[in-house]
Amino acid sequence: MATETQTQNVSVNNFEQCLKCSICTVYCPVSAVTPEYPGPKQAGPDAERYRMKNKAFFDDALKMCLNCKRCEVACPNDVHIGDIIQAARIKYNTHRPKLRDMMLANTDFVGTMASPFAAIANPILKLKPMKAVLHGVMAIDKHRTFPDYSSRKFESWFKKNAAALQDKFNKHVSYFHGCYVNYNYPQLGVDFVNVMNAVGYGVHLLEKEKCCGVALIANGMPKQAKRQGEVNMTSMRKAIAQGHQVLTTSSTCTFTMRDEYDHLLGIDNHDVRDSISLATRFLYQLIEKGEIKLAFREDFKKRVAYHSACHMERMGWVPYSTRLLRMIPGIDFVMLESQCCGISGTYGFKKENYERSQAIGKGLFDQIKEVNPDCVATDCETCKWQIEMSTGTPVMNPISIIAEALDVEKTRELNKQ
Amino acid sequence: MTTVNNNHYDVIVIGGGITGAGTARDCAMRGLKVLLVERHDFSTGATGRNHGLMHSGARYAVTDHESAKECIQENMILRKIARHCVEETDGLFITLPEDDLNFQATFVQKCTEAGISAEIIDPKQAIIMEPSVNPELIGAVKVPDASIDPFRLTMANVLDAQLHGAEVLVYHEVVDVIIEQDRMVGVKLRNNHNGEELDVYATVTVNAAGIWGALIAQMAGVKINMFPAKGSLLIFGHRVNNMVINRCRKPANADILVPDDAVCVIGTTSVRIPIEECDDMRVTPEEVEELLAEGMKLAPSLGSTRILRGYAGVRPLVASDDDPSGRSISRGIVTLDHEKRDGLAGFITITGGKMMTYRLMAEEVTDLVCQKLNISKNCDTATTPLPGSEPKEETKRFSFSQKAAEGRHGTLDKEIESGDAASDALVCECEGVSVGEVRYAVTKLHVHNLINLRRRTRVGMGTCQGELCACRAAGVMCSDDKSAQKAINDLNGFVNERWKGMQPVAWGDNLAEAQLTATIYQGLLGVDKLANERRIEYYEI
């Protein structure tokens, strides 16, 4: 009996399955630039044994982890190394989040506050004295610029301009737009609606949408993240009950809701997980099945370099976005070597992380400068800020590129039933 | 290595286990001129091959009142004098449905009589206190068991003996005794590294060689009836329990699960073996099966936890002198004054007892030594903290390896270089051993090879069992003693030693780990081909 049970050896986050091969440490972007960081293997499965003995073995160096999950992609034995580290931060970290971290984490709240004052807030946040105050008082690095707040939220645009038109379609999806689309860049949401409508899908908002919580998890506020996650799951269950897939245009929101909810927050999402998808993946799969067709403008010409966001790598979904982009006849497509850009959401905004953040991204920035594309394509909004700030090259979500290249009339014709 | 300047001593202590180390400390603290000799490394015998359990005495309460009383007294003393070797975990004695719950009342009563605090706990409360415990338990008693590191404890005693002037020779084996008329006047030693022999003399020689003490006595023409009993144990990859878990019944096989450092240990079995086998004990598949099956009754999750290795130790059981048949075994401390017993002056054997009661054993034998030397000095070992266990200074430890090193060396960690990248670099990632700690061990703690280093620092004791750390450690040691070939031979020996313990439990992830290790050391580095000395030193294993 005893030896039989030994064949079913399973452990939390597979931490016992670690064979100490250290491949994860080789792929860790932080280890590559910071010798003080013990690396994912040591910080994860190794030190976990000691943390189980005594929580005092929690090492503040774990805060250097980007949660990029590249260690998990590299692991040949399916150890959830990044999860072990994040779970340890949630469980053992004794410091309460600072005001700065609370502000950075509450993208939802800050966005709601800032949007009505966008016209004033945007220029003020760019002023040197303001940046100096943020740097000195809030420890938000002076090199960073907050993404502009939009004066009109995506939700408002949708209700006014699009909502009424959606019911006339035969097929429907729900859209989790995320904070970035809602408060900073509604155009991406508009592009998404246009593309989905062109291929014959009506778009609907969720009954209630909260920030996915990724920044809350990263900044030590798991309880709030869990509350918000539960709201999202409830709304999504309702959408799924109507036969909707829930689509997103952000790789990180998607990853958080599909995997981190279960692994880090203990939210039961097993009945929802498979229905959450990235828009590019959804479109590509429909095209593959022959259910939809895209037609592109002949005059569209663009040199596009694709950057693989870390959480896209973790989900294994990079090919969906890149194959979709490669369908555009006028695209001059360049695949960038997969590297972390260093921003990792709110991580790079913190003064103590700025230099490390830029050192991590340097290889990527150099590549982009060498390739010299018209734009960089990526599925993650924070990668966009980092790459735009560090290279000056504009960055677009693949959905926006598709929307720009799409021959809407022709596509509508092709997808008429 | 300590050089022997003047080869006449008040007392020679044979055996670098905890009894010998403790005796050397006590003798040195009472002002005697002491030589401690050990044929291999410290704590290679029974001392380094037990549970690492600091008994409360509860296990013996029902069957052996005297032992139980000794245990709880020493338990309380060790918490004070050996703080850095002890983790105050407390222990549970659980009753399972198949056990007799009536035993619990007797158990608690006997514990109380021996001075052991034994508190009956509601089974539901016990599960909250120790979530890994078998949820089917019907009774639980909380006792002051704890976890203790025998390697550290031995080393701390040796260090203190040295601080009080004792000289220490490791890898020096007693090959003969020197007897003049009816008195033992010294011993003949062989240096096990180079084969050289030397004679050393003392007024009194203390035989603290554990089971091997029977062989020392034999050299002196004295007979001690010893019954070697092998006990096997399994080490798991990480802790499942944070309290010691025992079965509340008469002591039996595999009924103690102890959390030690980052691992936990289940044991033991008990098999009589001939004394010749004591130098090369193997854990059998039947023993593994029994340990696992019984262990799962204490904590079911052991069934699905990775097992790192198996090992076996030998209990030095001694026949009572008053029983001519030799069948009646004394579990208590046995001090044999061979002058009175056998007419051989200058020779004393200290044996029996337990690791738990080493200090008391040392006190008893040192009292006798002092009596022979006509010295009257009180024993201070019960009140003087061991080196490393002095009151804690308020220092802030930040990194993982600094915290781990403080755990291992107590206040002596201040001697470990740190603060620069070269010293803080990790040699052993599983156990958080830095280059600085390895250097400290090599220069201060009698380290001659990687296996010695492992006993001092836990290098190679973690999940990877030397896969990554062994070659790094060999590198650090090599750059320190400039001998590459020696380091390669050492590395080869170390990896084989690790494999010996993994072999009895080589399946699943542990086997995959071993294969990766073999690929690195054989396939990639060719260490087995580079080594020019393949003598397998069983006693080291």
PDB file of N, CA, C and O in Angstrom, chain B residues 379-405:
ATOM      1  N   CYS B 379      30.871  19.910  38.619  1.00  0.00           N
ATOM      2  CA  CYS B 379      30.502  19.899  37.206  1.00  0.00           C
ATOM      3  C   CYS B 379      29.690  21.152  36.876  1.00  0.00           C
ATOM      4  O   CYS B 379      28.704  21.453  37.544  1.00  0.00           O
ATOM      5  N   ASP B 380      30.097  21.866  35.852  1.00  0.00           N
ATOM      6  CA  ASP B 380      29.381  23.094  35.463  1.00  0.00           C
ATOM      7  C   ASP B 380      28.648  22.955  34.131  1.00  0.00           C
ATOM      8  O   ASP B 380      28.119  23.933  33.600  1.00  0.00           O
ATOM      9  N   THR B 381      28.659  21.768  33.568  1.00  0.00           N
ATOM     10  CA  THR B 381      28.143  21.651  32.194  1.00  0.00           C
ATOM     11  C   THR B 381      26.633  21.874  32.094  1.00  0.00           C
ATOM     12  O   THR B 381      26.121  22.172  31.021  1.00  0.00           O
ATOM     13  N   ALA B 382      25.937  21.730  33.212  1.00  0.00           N
ATOM     14  CA  ALA B 382      24.482  21.889  33.144  1.00  0.00           C
ATOM     15  C   ALA B 382      24.066  23.349  33.123  1.00  0.00           C
ATOM     16  O   ALA B 382      22.930  23.675  32.801  1.00  0.00           O
ATOM     17  N   THR B 383      24.995  24.229  33.460  1.00  0.00           N
ATOM     18  CA  THR B 383      24.614  25.642  33.550  1.00  0.00           C
ATOM     19  C   THR B 383      25.380  26.537  32.582  1.00  0.00           C
ATOM     20  O   THR B 383      25.006  27.687  32.377  1.00  0.00           O
ATOM     21  N   THR B 384      26.463  26.009  32.002  1.00  0.00           N
ATOM     22  CA  THR B 384      27.261  26.841  31.104  1.00  0.00           C
ATOM     23  C   THR B 384      26.814  26.616  29.661  1.00  0.00           C
ATOM     24  O   THR B 384      26.864  25.489  29.167  1.00  0.00           O
ATOM     25  N   PRO B 385      26.384  27.671  28.988  1.00  0.00           N
ATOM     26  CA  PRO B 385      25.946  27.475  27.603  1.00  0.00           C
ATOM     27  C   PRO B 385      27.090  27.002  26.702  1.00  0.00           C
ATOM     28  O   PRO B 385      28.243  27.369  26.914  1.00  0.00           O
ATOM     29  N   LEU B 386      26.750  26.201  25.729  1.00  0.00           N
ATOM     30  CA  LEU B 386      27.732  25.747  24.744  1.00  0.00           C
ATOM     31  C   LEU B 386      28.071  26.903  23.800  1.00  0.00           C
ATOM     32  O   LEU B 386      27.275  27.831  23.634  1.00  0.00           O
ATOM     33  N   PRO B 387      29.247  26.852  23.164  1.00  0.00           N
ATOM     34  CA  PRO B 387      29.595  27.923  22.216  1.00  0.00           C
ATOM     35  C   PRO B 387      28.537  28.004  21.102  1.00  0.00           C
ATOM     36  O   PRO B 387      28.224  26.989  20.482  1.00  0.00           O
ATOM     37  N   GLY B 388      28.017  29.177  20.895  1.00  0.00           N
ATOM     38  CA  GLY B 388      26.945  29.357  19.911  1.00  0.00           C
ATOM     39  C   GLY B 388      25.603  29.537  20.598  1.00  0.00           C
ATOM     40  O   GLY B 388      24.678  30.097  20.027  1.00  0.00           O
ATOM     41  N   SER B 389      25.488  29.054  21.828  1.00  0.00           N
ATOM     42  CA  SER B 389      24.199  29.136  22.529  1.00  0.00           C
ATOM     43  C   SER B 389      24.184  30.202  23.616  1.00  0.00           C
ATOM     44  O   SER B 389      23.293  30.217  24.458  1.00  0.00           O
ATOM     45  N   GLU B 390      25.181  31.067  23.605  1.00  0.00           N
ATOM     46  CA  GLU B 390      25.165  32.172  24.559  1.00  0.00           C
ATOM     47  C   GLU B 390      23.937  33.036  24.273  1.00  0.00           C
ATOM     48  O   GLU B 390      23.359  32.953  23.193  1.00  0.00           O
ATOM     49  N   PRO B 391      23.570  33.892  25.251  1.00  0.00           N
ATOM     50  CA  PRO B 391      22.385  34.736  25.007  1.00  0.00           C
ATOM     51  C   PRO B 391      22.481  35.452  23.663  1.00  0.00           C
ATOM     52  O   PRO B 391      23.555  35.894  23.256  1.00  0.00           O
ATOM     53  N   LYS B 392      21.334  35.526  23.005  1.00  0.00           N
ATOM     54  CA  LYS B 392      21.263  36.075  21.655  1.00  0.00           C
ATOM     55  C   LYS B 392      21.573  37.564  21.632  1.00  0.00           C
ATOM     56  O   LYS B 392      21.069  38.309  22.465  1.00  0.00           O
ATOM     57  N   GLU B 393      22.399  37.972  20.698  1.00  0.00           N
ATOM     58  CA  GLU B 393      22.572  39.404  20.494  1.00  0.00           C
ATOM     59  C   GLU B 393      21.483  39.848  19.523  1.00  0.00           C
ATOM     60  O   GLU B 393      21.087  39.098  18.653  1.00  0.00           O
ATOM     61  N   GLU B 394      21.039  41.078  19.704  1.00  0.00           N
ATOM     62  CA  GLU B 394      19.978  41.560  18.818  1.00  0.00           C
ATOM     63  C   GLU B 394      20.568  42.027  17.493  1.00  0.00           C
ATOM     64  O   GLU B 394      20.938  43.182  17.334  1.00  0.00           O
ATOM     65  N   THR B 395      20.708  41.110  16.575  1.00  0.00           N
ATOM     66  CA  THR B 395      21.204  41.496  15.255  1.00  0.00           C
ATOM     67  C   THR B 395      20.123  41.166  14.244  1.00  0.00           C
ATOM     68  O   THR B 395      19.382  40.216  14.414  1.00  0.00           O
ATOM     69  N   LYS B 396      20.082  41.957  13.210  1.00  0.00           N
ATOM     70  CA  LYS B 396      19.066  41.748  12.195  1.00  0.00           C
ATOM     71  C   LYS B 396      19.685  40.924  11.068  1.00  0.00           C
ATOM     72  O   LYS B 396      20.666  41.320  10.459  1.00  0.00           O
ATOM     73  N   ARG B 397      19.102  39.758  10.830  1.00  0.00           N
ATOM     74  CA  ARG B 397      19.573  38.910   9.726  1.00  0.00           C
ATOM     75  C   ARG B 397      18.616  39.116   8.562  1.00  0.00           C
ATOM     76  O   ARG B 397      17.415  39.057   8.740  1.00  0.00           O
ATOM     77  N   PHE B 398      19.175  39.338   7.407  1.00  0.00           N
ATOM     78  CA  PHE B 398      18.307  39.614   6.275  1.00  0.00           C
ATOM     79  C   PHE B 398      18.165  38.426   5.333  1.00  0.00           C
ATOM     80  O   PHE B 398      17.086  37.946   5.092  1.00  0.00           O
ATOM     81  N   SER B 399      19.292  37.985   4.810  1.00  0.00           N
ATOM     82  CA  SER B 399      19.168  37.028   3.719  1.00  0.00           C
ATOM     83  C   SER B 399      18.876  35.634   4.249  1.00  0.00           C
ATOM     84  O   SER B 399      19.100  35.319   5.416  1.00  0.00           O
ATOM     85  N   PHE B 400      18.384  34.830   3.351  1.00  0.00           N
ATOM     86  CA  PHE B 400      18.044  33.450   3.648  1.00  0.00           C
ATOM     87  C   PHE B 400      19.247  32.710   4.233  1.00  0.00           C
ATOM     88  O   PHE B 400      19.149  32.033   5.249  1.00  0.00           O
ATOM     89  N   SER B 401      20.424  32.880   3.591  1.00  0.00           N
ATOM     90  CA  SER B 401      21.576  32.113   4.047  1.00  0.00           C
ATOM     91  C   SER B 401      22.083  32.610   5.397  1.00  0.00           C
ATOM     92  O   SER B 401      22.559  31.833   6.214  1.00  0.00           O
ATOM     93  N   GLN B 402      21.944  33.906   5.650  1.00  0.00           N
ATOM     94  CA  GLN B 402      22.345  34.412   6.972  1.00  0.00           C
ATOM     95  C   GLN B 402      21.452  33.830   8.063  1.00  0.00           C
ATOM     96  O   GLN B 402      21.921  33.443   9.129  1.00  0.00           O
ATOM     97  N   LYS B 403      20.155  33.756   7.762  1.00  0.00           N
ATOM     98  CA  LYS B 403      19.228  33.195   8.748  1.00  0.00           C
ATOM     99  C   LYS B 403      19.521  31.708   8.963  1.00  0.00           C
ATOM    100  O   LYS B 403      19.497  31.211  10.088  1.00  0.00           O
ATOM    101  N   ALA B 404      19.808  31.012   7.840  1.00  0.00           N
ATOM    102  CA  ALA B 404      20.085  29.579   7.948  1.00  0.00           C
ATOM    103  C   ALA B 404      21.377  29.352   8.733  1.00  0.00           C
ATOM    104  O   ALA B 404      21.454  28.453   9.573  1.00  0.00           O
ATOM    105  N   ALA B 405      22.384  30.183   8.486  1.00  0.00           N
ATOM    106  CA  ALA B 405      23.671  30.015   9.168  1.00  0.00           C
ATOM    107  C   ALA B 405      23.521  30.299  10.664  1.00  0.00           C
ATOM    108  O   ALA B 405      24.133  29.634  11.496  1.00  0.00           O
TER     109      ALA B 405
END
